[in-house]
mmCIF file of C-alpha atoms in Angstrom:
data_model
loop_
_atom_site.group_PDB
_atom_site.id
_atom_site.type_symbol
_atom_site.label_atom_id
_atom_site.label_comp_id
_atom_site.label_asym_id
_atom_site.label_seq_id
_atom_site.Cartn_x
_atom_site.Cartn_y
_atom_site.Cartn_z
ATOM 1 C CA MET W 1 61.076 195.509 54.280
ATOM 2 C CA HIS W 2 59.682 192.032 55.498
ATOM 3 C CA ARG W 3 56.229 191.997 56.982
ATOM 4 C CA VAL W 4 55.386 191.188 60.408
ATOM 5 C CA LEU W 5 52.488 189.470 61.236
ATOM 6 C CA ILE W 6 50.189 191.757 64.629
ATOM 7 C CA LEU W 7 47.304 189.448 66.121
ATOM 8 C CA SER W 8 44.615 191.328 66.425
ATOM 9 C CA VAL W 9 42.195 190.615 69.316
ATOM 10 C CA VAL W 10 37.936 190.307 68.337
ATOM 11 C CA ALA W 11 36.590 189.893 71.123
ATOM 12 C CA ALA W 12 35.164 193.285 72.678
ATOM 13 C CA SER W 13 35.333 191.544 76.097
ATOM 14 C CA LEU W 14 39.864 191.656 77.558
ATOM 15 C CA PHE W 15 38.955 188.800 79.403
ATOM 16 C CA LEU W 16 39.000 186.013 76.973
ATOM 17 C CA PRO W 17 37.204 182.670 78.195
ATOM 18 C CA PRO W 18 40.085 179.928 77.612
ATOM 19 C CA ALA W 19 38.568 178.486 73.988
ATOM 20 C CA SER W 20 38.330 182.692 72.600
ATOM 21 C CA GLY W 21 42.247 183.274 71.795
ATOM 22 C CA ILE W 22 44.185 184.382 74.378
ATOM 23 C CA TYR W 23 43.543 183.954 77.733
ATOM 24 C CA VAL W 24 44.298 186.173 80.550
ATOM 25 C CA GLY W 25 43.760 185.832 84.142
ATOM 26 C CA VAL W 26 43.685 188.052 86.641
ATOM 27 C CA PRO W 27 44.708 185.760 89.808
ATOM 28 C CA ASP W 28 42.604 184.116 92.604
ATOM 29 C CA TYR W 29 43.352 182.107 94.961
ATOM 30 C CA TYR W 30 40.128 180.285 94.902
ATOM 31 C CA SER W 31 38.985 180.408 91.440
ATOM 32 C CA GLY W 32 42.276 180.561 89.243
ATOM 33 C CA ILE W 33 46.507 181.259 89.732
ATOM 34 C CA ALA W 34 47.249 182.047 93.344
ATOM 35 C CA SER W 35 49.460 184.818 92.325
ATOM 36 C CA ALA W 36 51.272 186.224 89.589
ATOM 37 C CA GLY W 37 54.206 186.444 90.582
ATOM 38 C CA VAL W 38 55.537 182.560 89.350
ATOM 39 C CA THR W 39 58.680 181.877 89.887
ATOM 40 C CA ASP W 40 58.594 178.610 87.870
ATOM 41 C CA ALA W 41 56.084 176.326 85.989
ATOM 42 C CA ILE W 42 56.906 172.280 85.264
ATOM 43 C CA ASN W 43 54.466 169.991 83.188
ATOM 44 C CA GLY W 44 52.525 167.822 85.679
ATOM 45 C CA ARG W 45 51.994 163.804 85.213
ATOM 46 C CA HIS W 46 48.127 163.504 84.837
ATOM 47 C CA GLY W 47 48.433 166.149 82.225
ATOM 48 C CA ASP W 48 48.400 169.704 84.517
ATOM 49 C CA VAL W 49 50.773 172.545 84.426
ATOM 50 C CA ILE W 50 52.249 173.065 88.362
ATOM 51 C CA PHE W 51 53.647 176.868 89.027
ATOM 52 C CA ALA W 52 55.289 177.748 91.990
ATOM 53 C CA THR W 53 54.537 181.217 93.003
ATOM 54 C CA ASP W 54 55.241 183.851 95.565
ATOM 55 C CA TYR W 55 51.653 182.664 97.260
ATOM 56 C CA GLY W 56 52.229 179.007 97.328
ATOM 57 C CA ILE W 57 51.571 176.103 95.098
ATOM 58 C CA SER W 58 49.152 176.726 91.488
ATOM 59 C CA VAL W 59 47.840 173.858 90.008
ATOM 60 C CA TYR W 60 45.839 173.754 86.079
ATOM 61 C CA THR W 61 44.112 170.679 85.732
ATOM 62 C CA ALA W 62 43.473 168.693 82.818
ATOM 63 C CA ASN W 63 40.329 169.896 82.521
ATOM 64 C CA GLY W 64 41.138 173.474 82.629
ATOM 65 C CA THR W 65 39.733 174.094 86.583
ATOM 66 C CA TRP W 66 42.535 175.432 89.638
ATOM 67 C CA TYR W 67 43.815 174.741 92.631
ATOM 68 C CA SER W 68 45.826 176.170 94.542
ATOM 69 C CA VAL W 69 47.523 174.929 98.206
ATOM 70 C CA ASN W 70 49.803 177.293 100.881
ATOM 71 C CA PRO W 71 50.624 177.432 104.668
ATOM 72 C CA ARG W 72 47.474 179.078 105.270
ATOM 73 C CA HIS W 73 45.842 176.617 103.324
ATOM 74 C CA PRO W 74 47.226 173.071 103.050
ATOM 75 C CA GLY W 75 45.181 170.294 101.196
ATOM 76 C CA GLU W 76 45.232 167.183 98.985
ATOM 77 C CA THR W 77 46.532 167.400 95.119
ATOM 78 C CA ALA W 78 47.015 164.810 92.843
ATOM 79 C CA TYR W 79 50.626 164.138 94.349
ATOM 80 C CA GLY W 80 49.647 163.518 97.877
ATOM 81 C CA THR W 81 48.425 165.841 100.611
ATOM 82 C CA LEU W 82 50.241 169.234 100.789
ATOM 83 C CA GLU W 83 51.337 171.516 103.408
ATOM 84 C CA PRO W 84 53.582 173.705 102.803
ATOM 85 C CA LEU W 85 56.942 174.922 104.285
ATOM 86 C CA ASP W 86 56.602 178.265 103.918
ATOM 87 C CA THR W 87 54.117 181.029 100.944
ATOM 88 C CA MET W 88 57.143 181.410 98.782
ATOM 89 C CA VAL W 89 57.787 178.513 96.287
ATOM 90 C CA THR W 90 61.173 179.306 94.109
ATOM 91 C CA ALA W 91 61.426 176.192 91.754
ATOM 92 C CA VAL W 92 59.737 173.053 91.586
ATOM 93 C CA ALA W 93 60.423 169.399 89.895
ATOM 94 C CA LEU W 94 58.763 165.808 88.961
ATOM 95 C CA ASP W 95 61.657 163.302 89.851
ATOM 96 C CA HIS W 96 61.564 159.979 87.624
ATOM 97 C CA GLU W 97 58.868 158.532 89.805
ATOM 98 C CA GLY W 98 56.564 161.109 88.798
ATOM 99 C CA HIS W 99 56.472 162.315 92.764
ATOM 100 C CA LEU W 100 56.892 166.468 93.036
ATOM 101 C CA TRP W 101 59.696 168.084 94.637
ATOM 102 C CA ILE W 102 59.104 171.799 95.677
ATOM 103 C CA GLY W 103 62.089 174.597 96.612
ATOM 104 C CA TYR W 104 61.803 177.219 99.180
ATOM 105 C CA PRO W 105 63.574 180.031 99.949
ATOM 106 C CA GLY W 106 64.619 177.723 103.104
ATOM 107 C CA GLY W 107 64.350 174.246 102.069
ATOM 108 C CA LEU W 108 62.547 171.210 100.051
ATOM 109 C CA GLN W 109 60.132 169.040 100.727
ATOM 110 C CA ILE W 110 59.924 165.715 98.061
ATOM 111 C CA GLY W 111 56.371 163.889 97.961
ATOM 112 C CA ASP W 112 55.581 159.719 97.801
ATOM 113 C CA GLY W 113 52.554 159.841 95.870
ATOM 114 C CA LYS W 114 50.480 160.270 99.746
ATOM 115 C CA GLY W 115 52.953 163.077 101.155
ATOM 116 C CA TYR W 116 56.028 165.082 102.263
ATOM 117 C CA ARG W 117 59.367 164.998 103.950
ATOM 118 C CA ALA W 118 61.213 168.034 104.222
ATOM 119 C CA ILE W 119 64.670 168.573 103.750
ATOM 120 C CA GLN W 120 66.277 171.611 106.208
ATOM 121 C CA ASP W 121 68.898 169.624 107.075
ATOM 122 C CA LEU W 122 72.553 171.267 106.388
ATOM 123 C CA ASP W 123 73.353 168.019 106.033
ATOM 124 C CA LEU W 124 72.227 167.531 102.842
ATOM 125 C CA LEU W 125 72.011 171.047 102.019
ATOM 126 C CA LYS W 126 74.697 172.668 102.233
ATOM 127 C CA ASN W 127 72.086 176.840 101.649
ATOM 128 C CA ARG W 128 68.812 176.048 102.155
ATOM 129 C CA ASN W 129 67.356 178.579 99.450
ATOM 130 C CA ILE W 130 66.789 176.575 96.359
ATOM 131 C CA ASN W 131 67.921 178.478 93.062
ATOM 132 C CA CYS W 132 66.576 175.781 90.816
ATOM 133 C CA MET W 133 65.717 172.362 89.540
ATOM 134 C CA VAL W 134 65.822 169.968 87.292
ATOM 135 C CA ARG W 135 65.542 166.534 86.367
ATOM 136 C CA TRP W 136 68.940 164.758 84.612
ATOM 137 C CA GLY W 137 67.570 160.953 83.697
ATOM 138 C CA ASP W 138 66.908 159.354 87.390
ATOM 139 C CA GLU W 139 68.765 161.904 89.367
ATOM 140 C CA ILE W 140 67.758 166.012 90.551
ATOM 141 C CA TRP W 141 69.961 168.065 90.394
ATOM 142 C CA ILE W 142 69.626 171.199 93.179
ATOM 143 C CA ALA W 143 70.997 174.422 92.857
ATOM 144 C CA THR W 144 71.256 176.350 96.811
ATOM 145 C CA GLY W 145 71.831 179.758 97.749
ATOM 146 C CA ARG W 146 75.216 181.016 97.135
ATOM 147 C CA ALA W 147 76.629 176.989 97.746
ATOM 148 C CA GLY W 148 76.958 175.426 94.123
ATOM 149 C CA LEU W 149 74.996 172.346 93.411
ATOM 150 C CA HIS W 150 73.165 169.117 95.074
ATOM 151 C CA ARG W 151 72.498 166.257 93.097
ATOM 152 C CA TYR W 152 70.343 163.605 94.711
ATOM 153 C CA SER W 153 70.974 160.148 93.049
ATOM 154 C CA GLU W 154 68.425 156.447 94.492
ATOM 155 C CA GLY W 155 68.631 157.940 97.597
ATOM 156 C CA ALA W 156 72.542 159.420 98.372
ATOM 157 C CA TRP W 157 72.845 162.786 98.072
ATOM 158 C CA THR W 158 76.412 164.893 96.724
ATOM 159 C CA TRP W 159 77.425 168.679 97.048
ATOM 160 C CA TYR W 160 79.876 169.821 94.333
ATOM 161 C CA LYS W 161 80.881 172.888 96.587
ATOM 162 C CA PRO W 162 82.277 176.091 94.654
ATOM 163 C CA LEU W 163 85.838 176.139 93.471
ATOM 164 C CA GLY W 164 85.842 172.275 93.777
ATOM 165 C CA ALA W 165 87.859 169.660 92.506
ATOM 166 C CA GLU W 166 85.107 168.772 90.338
ATOM 167 C CA GLY W 167 85.177 172.288 88.810
ATOM 168 C CA LEU W 168 81.985 173.658 89.626
ATOM 169 C CA ALA W 169 83.589 177.727 89.019
ATOM 170 C CA CYS W 170 80.560 179.295 89.917
ATOM 171 C CA TYR W 171 78.809 179.629 93.333
ATOM 172 C CA THR W 172 75.407 180.676 92.524
ATOM 173 C CA VAL W 173 74.245 178.655 89.815
ATOM 174 C CA ALA W 174 70.382 181.140 88.522
ATOM 175 C CA SER W 175 69.671 178.404 85.685
ATOM 176 C CA MET W 176 70.262 174.587 84.100
ATOM 177 C CA ALA W 177 68.184 173.003 81.391
ATOM 178 C CA VAL W 178 68.951 169.352 79.961
ATOM 179 C CA ASP W 179 70.139 168.337 76.623
ATOM 180 C CA ALA W 180 68.444 165.647 75.760
ATOM 181 C CA ALA W 181 70.318 165.357 72.425
ATOM 182 C CA SER W 182 73.717 165.136 73.861
ATOM 183 C CA ASP W 183 72.636 164.185 77.899
ATOM 184 C CA THR W 184 73.945 166.993 79.387
ATOM 185 C CA LEU W 185 73.378 169.393 81.982
ATOM 186 C CA VAL W 186 73.808 173.366 81.198
ATOM 187 C CA ILE W 187 74.135 174.995 83.722
ATOM 188 C CA VAL W 188 74.918 178.970 83.882
ATOM 189 C CA SER W 189 75.993 181.665 86.592
ATOM 190 C CA GLU W 190 75.406 185.300 84.784
ATOM 191 C CA LEU W 191 78.689 186.357 86.246
ATOM 192 C CA ASP W 192 80.799 182.973 86.059
ATOM 193 C CA GLY W 193 79.935 181.791 83.303
ATOM 194 C CA VAL W 194 77.670 179.011 81.496
ATOM 195 C CA GLN W 195 79.331 175.204 81.858
ATOM 196 C CA VAL W 196 78.322 171.478 81.448
ATOM 197 C CA VAL W 197 78.624 168.132 83.518
ATOM 198 C CA SER W 198 78.232 165.873 79.529
ATOM 199 C CA ASN W 199 78.065 162.190 81.947
ATOM 200 C CA GLY W 200 75.801 162.084 84.413
ATOM 201 C CA ALA W 201 76.483 158.830 85.246
ATOM 202 C CA GLY W 202 79.877 158.410 85.456
ATOM 203 C CA ALA W 203 82.665 160.950 86.937
ATOM 204 C CA ILE W 204 81.294 164.567 87.528
ATOM 205 C CA ARG W 205 83.720 167.198 85.388
ATOM 206 C CA PHE W 206 82.576 170.392 84.810
ATOM 207 C CA GLU W 207 83.611 172.252 81.874
ATOM 208 C CA PRO W 208 83.371 175.631 80.540
ATOM 209 C CA VAL W 209 81.855 176.255 77.248
ATOM 210 C CA ILE W 210 83.996 178.039 75.460
ATOM 211 C CA SER W 211 83.467 180.182 71.916
ATOM 212 C CA GLY W 212 86.168 182.001 70.102
ATOM 213 C CA GLY W 213 88.409 180.619 72.374
ATOM 214 C CA GLU W 214 87.006 182.838 75.143
ATOM 215 C CA PRO W 215 84.070 181.361 77.766
ATOM 216 C CA VAL W 216 80.916 182.540 77.906
ATOM 217 C CA ARG W 217 79.837 184.742 80.522
ATOM 218 C CA GLY W 218 76.796 187.561 80.613
ATOM 219 C CA ILE W 219 74.321 184.893 80.510
ATOM 220 C CA ALA W 220 71.390 185.124 82.667
ATOM 221 C CA GLY W 221 69.252 182.203 81.670
ATOM 222 C CA VAL W 222 69.084 178.355 79.943
ATOM 223 C CA ARG W 223 66.344 176.772 78.488
ATOM 224 C CA ALA W 224 66.061 173.040 76.454
ATOM 225 C CA ASP W 225 65.289 173.216 72.737
ATOM 226 C CA PRO W 226 63.164 170.257 71.558
ATOM 227 C CA PHE W 227 65.614 169.438 68.675
ATOM 228 C CA GLY W 228 68.661 169.226 70.786
ATOM 229 C CA GLY W 229 71.342 171.595 72.223
ATOM 230 C CA VAL W 230 69.837 175.318 74.787
ATOM 231 C CA TYR W 231 69.319 178.531 74.403
ATOM 232 C CA LEU W 232 71.288 180.247 75.584
ATOM 233 C CA PHE W 233 70.772 184.129 76.849
ATOM 234 C CA ASN W 234 70.272 186.799 78.127
ATOM 235 C CA ARG W 235 68.917 190.844 78.385
ATOM 236 C CA THR W 236 70.158 191.573 74.663
ATOM 237 C CA ALA W 237 70.884 188.241 72.554
ATOM 238 C CA VAL W 238 70.081 184.449 72.194
ATOM 239 C CA LEU W 239 72.972 182.130 71.291
ATOM 240 C CA HIS W 240 72.166 178.282 70.540
ATOM 241 C CA TYR W 241 74.672 175.742 72.034
ATOM 242 C CA THR W 242 74.964 172.524 70.029
ATOM 243 C CA PRO W 243 74.736 168.935 71.228
ATOM 244 C CA GLY W 244 77.993 168.853 68.990
ATOM 245 C CA GLY W 245 79.646 171.871 71.575
ATOM 246 C CA GLU W 246 79.304 175.114 68.852
ATOM 247 C CA VAL W 247 77.807 178.494 69.758
ATOM 248 C CA VAL W 248 75.834 179.944 66.900
ATOM 249 C CA PRO W 249 73.966 182.716 67.434
ATOM 250 C CA VAL W 250 70.782 182.978 67.046
ATOM 251 C CA LEU W 251 69.374 186.855 67.355
ATOM 252 C CA ASP W 252 69.740 190.080 69.256
ATOM 253 C CA VAL W 253 66.887 192.595 70.147
ATOM 254 C CA GLY W 254 68.426 194.636 67.385
ATOM 255 C CA ASP W 255 66.774 191.954 65.137
ATOM 256 C CA LEU W 256 63.823 192.009 67.230
ATOM 257 C CA SER W 257 62.154 195.331 66.658
ATOM 258 C CA ALA W 258 64.027 198.578 65.225
ATOM 259 C CA PHE W 259 62.595 200.099 68.558
ATOM 260 C CA PRO W 260 65.558 199.343 72.027
ATOM 261 C CA VAL W 261 63.334 196.219 73.310
ATOM 262 C CA ALA W 262 65.124 193.718 76.421
ATOM 263 C CA ILE W 263 64.426 190.021 76.267
ATOM 264 C CA ASN W 264 63.518 188.958 79.655
ATOM 265 C CA ASP W 265 62.401 184.959 79.132
ATOM 266 C CA LEU W 266 62.303 182.294 76.170
ATOM 267 C CA ALA W 267 60.190 179.340 75.162
ATOM 268 C CA ALA W 268 61.491 176.771 72.475
ATOM 269 C CA THR W 269 57.790 174.749 71.331
ATOM 270 C CA PRO W 270 57.455 171.589 69.845
ATOM 271 C CA GLU W 271 56.861 173.109 66.261
ATOM 272 C CA GLY W 272 60.591 174.834 65.913
ATOM 273 C CA MET W 273 59.388 178.240 66.962
ATOM 274 C CA LEU W 274 61.161 180.460 69.511
ATOM 275 C CA LEU W 275 59.430 182.434 71.539
ATOM 276 C CA VAL W 276 60.793 185.366 72.912
ATOM 277 C CA ALA W 277 60.006 187.694 75.713
ATOM 278 C CA THR W 278 60.219 191.498 76.004
ATOM 279 C CA ASP W 279 59.531 194.445 77.587
ATOM 280 C CA SER W 280 57.527 195.271 74.306
ATOM 281 C CA GLY W 281 55.283 191.846 73.581
ATOM 282 C CA ILE W 282 56.190 188.723 72.745
ATOM 283 C CA TYR W 283 57.935 187.627 69.429
ATOM 284 C CA GLY W 284 58.137 184.406 67.563
ATOM 285 C CA TRP W 285 61.088 184.094 66.027
ATOM 286 C CA TYR W 286 61.106 181.502 63.387
ATOM 287 C CA LEU W 287 64.205 180.651 60.517
ATOM 288 C CA SER W 288 66.009 183.922 61.030
ATOM 289 C CA ASP W 289 62.701 185.537 61.096
ATOM 290 C CA VAL W 290 60.018 187.725 62.969
ATOM 291 C CA VAL W 291 57.060 185.970 61.808
ATOM 292 C CA VAL W 292 54.105 187.247 64.969
ATOM 293 C CA HIS W 293 54.532 190.115 67.431
ATOM 294 C CA ILE W 294 51.889 190.007 70.228
ATOM 295 C CA THR W 295 51.475 192.527 72.113
ATOM 296 C CA SER W 296 48.711 194.432 74.518
ATOM 297 C CA ARG W 297 46.577 195.048 71.525
ATOM 298 C CA ASP W 298 46.294 191.109 70.781
ATOM 299 C CA GLY W 299 44.776 191.300 74.850
ATOM 300 C CA LEU W 300 48.433 190.739 76.576
ATOM 301 C CA ARG W 301 47.404 193.365 79.876
ATOM 302 C CA SER W 302 51.125 195.106 79.546
ATOM 303 C CA ASN W 303 53.553 194.837 76.950
ATOM 304 C CA PHE W 304 55.989 193.723 79.601
ATOM 305 C CA VAL W 305 56.342 190.328 79.537
ATOM 306 C CA LYS W 306 58.348 188.997 82.422
ATOM 307 C CA LYS W 307 58.739 184.909 81.847
ATOM 308 C CA LEU W 308 57.171 182.006 78.727
ATOM 309 C CA PHE W 309 56.088 178.530 79.854
ATOM 310 C CA VAL W 310 55.116 176.006 76.609
ATOM 311 C CA ASP W 311 53.109 173.184 78.224
ATOM 312 C CA ALA W 312 52.789 169.797 76.971
ATOM 313 C CA ASP W 313 49.524 170.389 74.885
ATOM 314 C CA GLY W 314 51.114 172.829 72.787
ATOM 315 C CA ARG W 315 49.609 176.402 74.555
ATOM 316 C CA CYS W 316 52.612 179.356 75.693
ATOM 317 C CA TRP W 317 51.879 180.665 79.071
ATOM 318 C CA PHE W 318 52.802 184.299 79.937
ATOM 319 C CA VAL W 319 53.191 186.084 82.988
ATOM 320 C CA VAL W 320 52.930 189.801 83.028
ATOM 321 C CA PRO W 321 52.223 191.824 85.802
ATOM 322 C CA GLY W 322 49.179 191.187 87.727
ATOM 323 C CA ASN W 323 48.416 188.985 85.518
ATOM 324 C CA VAL W 324 48.541 185.681 83.731
ATOM 325 C CA GLY W 325 47.669 183.867 80.944
ATOM 326 C CA TYR W 326 48.533 181.532 77.566
ATOM 327 C CA ILE W 327 47.964 181.457 74.171
ATOM 328 C CA PRO W 328 46.558 178.367 72.305
ATOM 329 C CA PRO W 329 49.145 176.553 70.239
ATOM 330 C CA ILE W 330 47.800 178.398 66.365
ATOM 331 C CA THR W 331 48.150 174.214 65.376
ATOM 332 C CA GLU W 332 44.070 174.924 66.458
ATOM 333 C CA PRO W 333 42.726 177.561 63.581
ATOM 334 C CA ALA W 334 38.797 176.813 64.742
ATOM 335 C CA THR W 335 39.380 177.815 68.858
ATOM 336 C CA LEU W 336 40.702 181.560 68.033
ATOM 337 C CA THR W 337 39.334 184.532 67.743
ATOM 338 C CA LEU W 338 41.849 186.624 66.625
ATOM 339 C CA SER W 339 42.922 188.778 63.264
ATOM 340 C CA ALA W 340 45.395 189.867 61.585
ATOM 341 C CA VAL W 341 47.064 192.896 59.839
ATOM 342 C CA PRO W 342 50.565 192.680 57.839
ATOM 343 C CA VAL W 343 53.007 195.866 59.236
ATOM 344 C CA GLU W 344 56.036 196.497 57.239
ATOM 345 C CA VAL W 345 59.021 197.114 59.453
ATOM 346 C CA PRO W 346 61.964 197.371 57.324
ATOM 347 C CA ASP W 347 64.688 195.056 57.740
ATOM 348 C CA LEU W 348 68.050 195.581 59.620
ATOM 349 C CA PRO W 349 71.543 195.210 58.447
ATOM 350 C CA ALA W 350 72.824 191.511 58.879
ATOM 351 C CA THR W 351 76.171 190.060 58.109
ATOM 352 C CA PRO W 352 75.538 187.766 54.510
ATOM 353 C CA ALA W 353 75.582 184.702 54.990
ATOM 354 C CA PRO W 354 77.047 182.468 52.162
ATOM 355 C CA PRO W 355 74.897 180.672 49.864
ATOM 356 C CA THR W 356 73.742 177.249 50.197
ATOM 357 C CA PRO W 357 71.589 175.345 47.575
ATOM 358 C CA ALA W 358 68.240 174.606 47.823
ATOM 359 C CA PRO W 359 66.844 170.754 47.446
ATOM 360 C CA ASP W 360 64.831 170.661 44.263
ATOM 361 C CA ALA W 361 61.102 170.633 45.132
ATOM 362 C CA THR W 362 58.757 167.955 44.286
ATOM 363 C CA PRO W 363 54.642 168.910 43.504
ATOM 364 C CA GLU W 364 54.315 167.024 46.594
ATOM 365 C CA GLU W 365 56.877 168.991 49.217
ATOM 366 C CA PRO W 366 56.350 172.476 50.450
ATOM 367 C CA ALA W 367 58.454 174.850 48.783
ATOM 368 C CA GLY W 368 60.285 175.920 52.634
ATOM 369 C CA MET W 369 59.741 176.161 56.073
ATOM 370 C CA LEU W 370 59.498 179.666 56.194
ATOM 371 C CA GLU W 371 56.822 179.673 53.799
ATOM 372 C CA SER W 372 55.277 176.482 55.564
ATOM 373 C CA ILE W 373 54.667 178.339 58.908
ATOM 374 C CA ARG W 374 53.545 181.455 56.949
ATOM 375 C CA ALA W 375 50.980 178.887 54.919
ATOM 376 C CA SER W 376 49.939 178.091 58.655
ATOM 377 C CA LEU W 377 49.369 181.373 59.532
ATOM 378 C CA ALA W 378 47.499 182.383 56.132
ATOM 379 C CA ALA W 379 45.486 179.808 57.372
ATOM 380 C CA TRP W 380 44.719 179.870 60.692
ATOM 381 C CA VAL W 381 43.905 183.906 59.856
ATOM 382 C CA GLY W 382 42.212 182.292 56.876
ATOM 383 C CA SER W 383 39.511 180.495 59.216
ATOM 384 C CA VAL W 384 38.895 183.355 61.920
ATOM 385 C CA SER W 385 38.027 185.668 58.999
ATOM 386 C CA ALA W 386 35.744 183.656 57.690
ATOM 387 C CA ARG W 387 34.285 182.467 61.810
ATOM 388 C CA VAL W 388 34.219 186.177 62.204
ATOM 389 C CA ALA W 389 32.010 187.018 58.608
ATOM 390 C CA GLY W 390 29.496 184.359 59.522
ATOM 391 C CA ALA W 391 28.897 185.746 63.122
#
């Protein structure tokens, strides 16, 4: 048996202010996020968070306020005057100069700090439908429809066509992430496998990711790991693609719960915890163990969590049907009003790993990383309990 920490909100109201634990907001164009139909999210350059939604762009500012723009409501933003091309925004990215790139089903807008220019020319974009975008160094890489990939570098556009000479083995790129540790771009096509490009400055060559002598297929998405490598996932499992090119199993849904669950998204925290969005809440995975499980009992409006995003301040943003919110960093216990109930769950059978020698502990060292995070969670809960008892 092992203990899973189940967090429970003490506050009576389901709508909690940002300083009181889990923040849940009903979409409101004028005072909150424009829509719960979030398609993408990135850190801005002003301490803000930029959301792409199906009702325009929404920005959560550093001082905790919101503003939004869409075709019906154009206006000033921290990234220049914007009149979006479409209500539906599919992707957002910031280039190396801090200019905002916005993707739509019908083209691109690129900011220059003052205004935006539209890119809808089929000579530049072989398909105007923007699937996803990512910055890689000084370049922006753009996946479009079933037309493969485009690269923008120093004012020049390059198209990497499906099944072309560079080895791109798919038509539709669904997800991309950059591994900063190996300077590698990892691209995912659920039907056609995972590929990497290892040198953005030289000749471009797409290579398949291999595991057990076979190409890795059936992957739905990829997310960066701040400690190096990337996470690959689908509805049932998570893998880690290391900077050295190895594919290592991380978990499957049986490790999260004895009951059937499905994985919808991932986000890795700067502290090394992997947060897993499922149709049964958010699981926190750390050193081969579930260390936290957040559900509707803790303030989520629904257990079906569609998307996750950890921002530069350590907040974990979540998207559930009809609502968007965030969980503050657990490193700030004074701001949280949560209580905890440890719940016993059965251990699941696993293939035993070969024993490894444990390092000698000194009085100044923690007993181990897992014990350290459990101690941190216990201190967090203890401070909350003390505040509640003294209230």
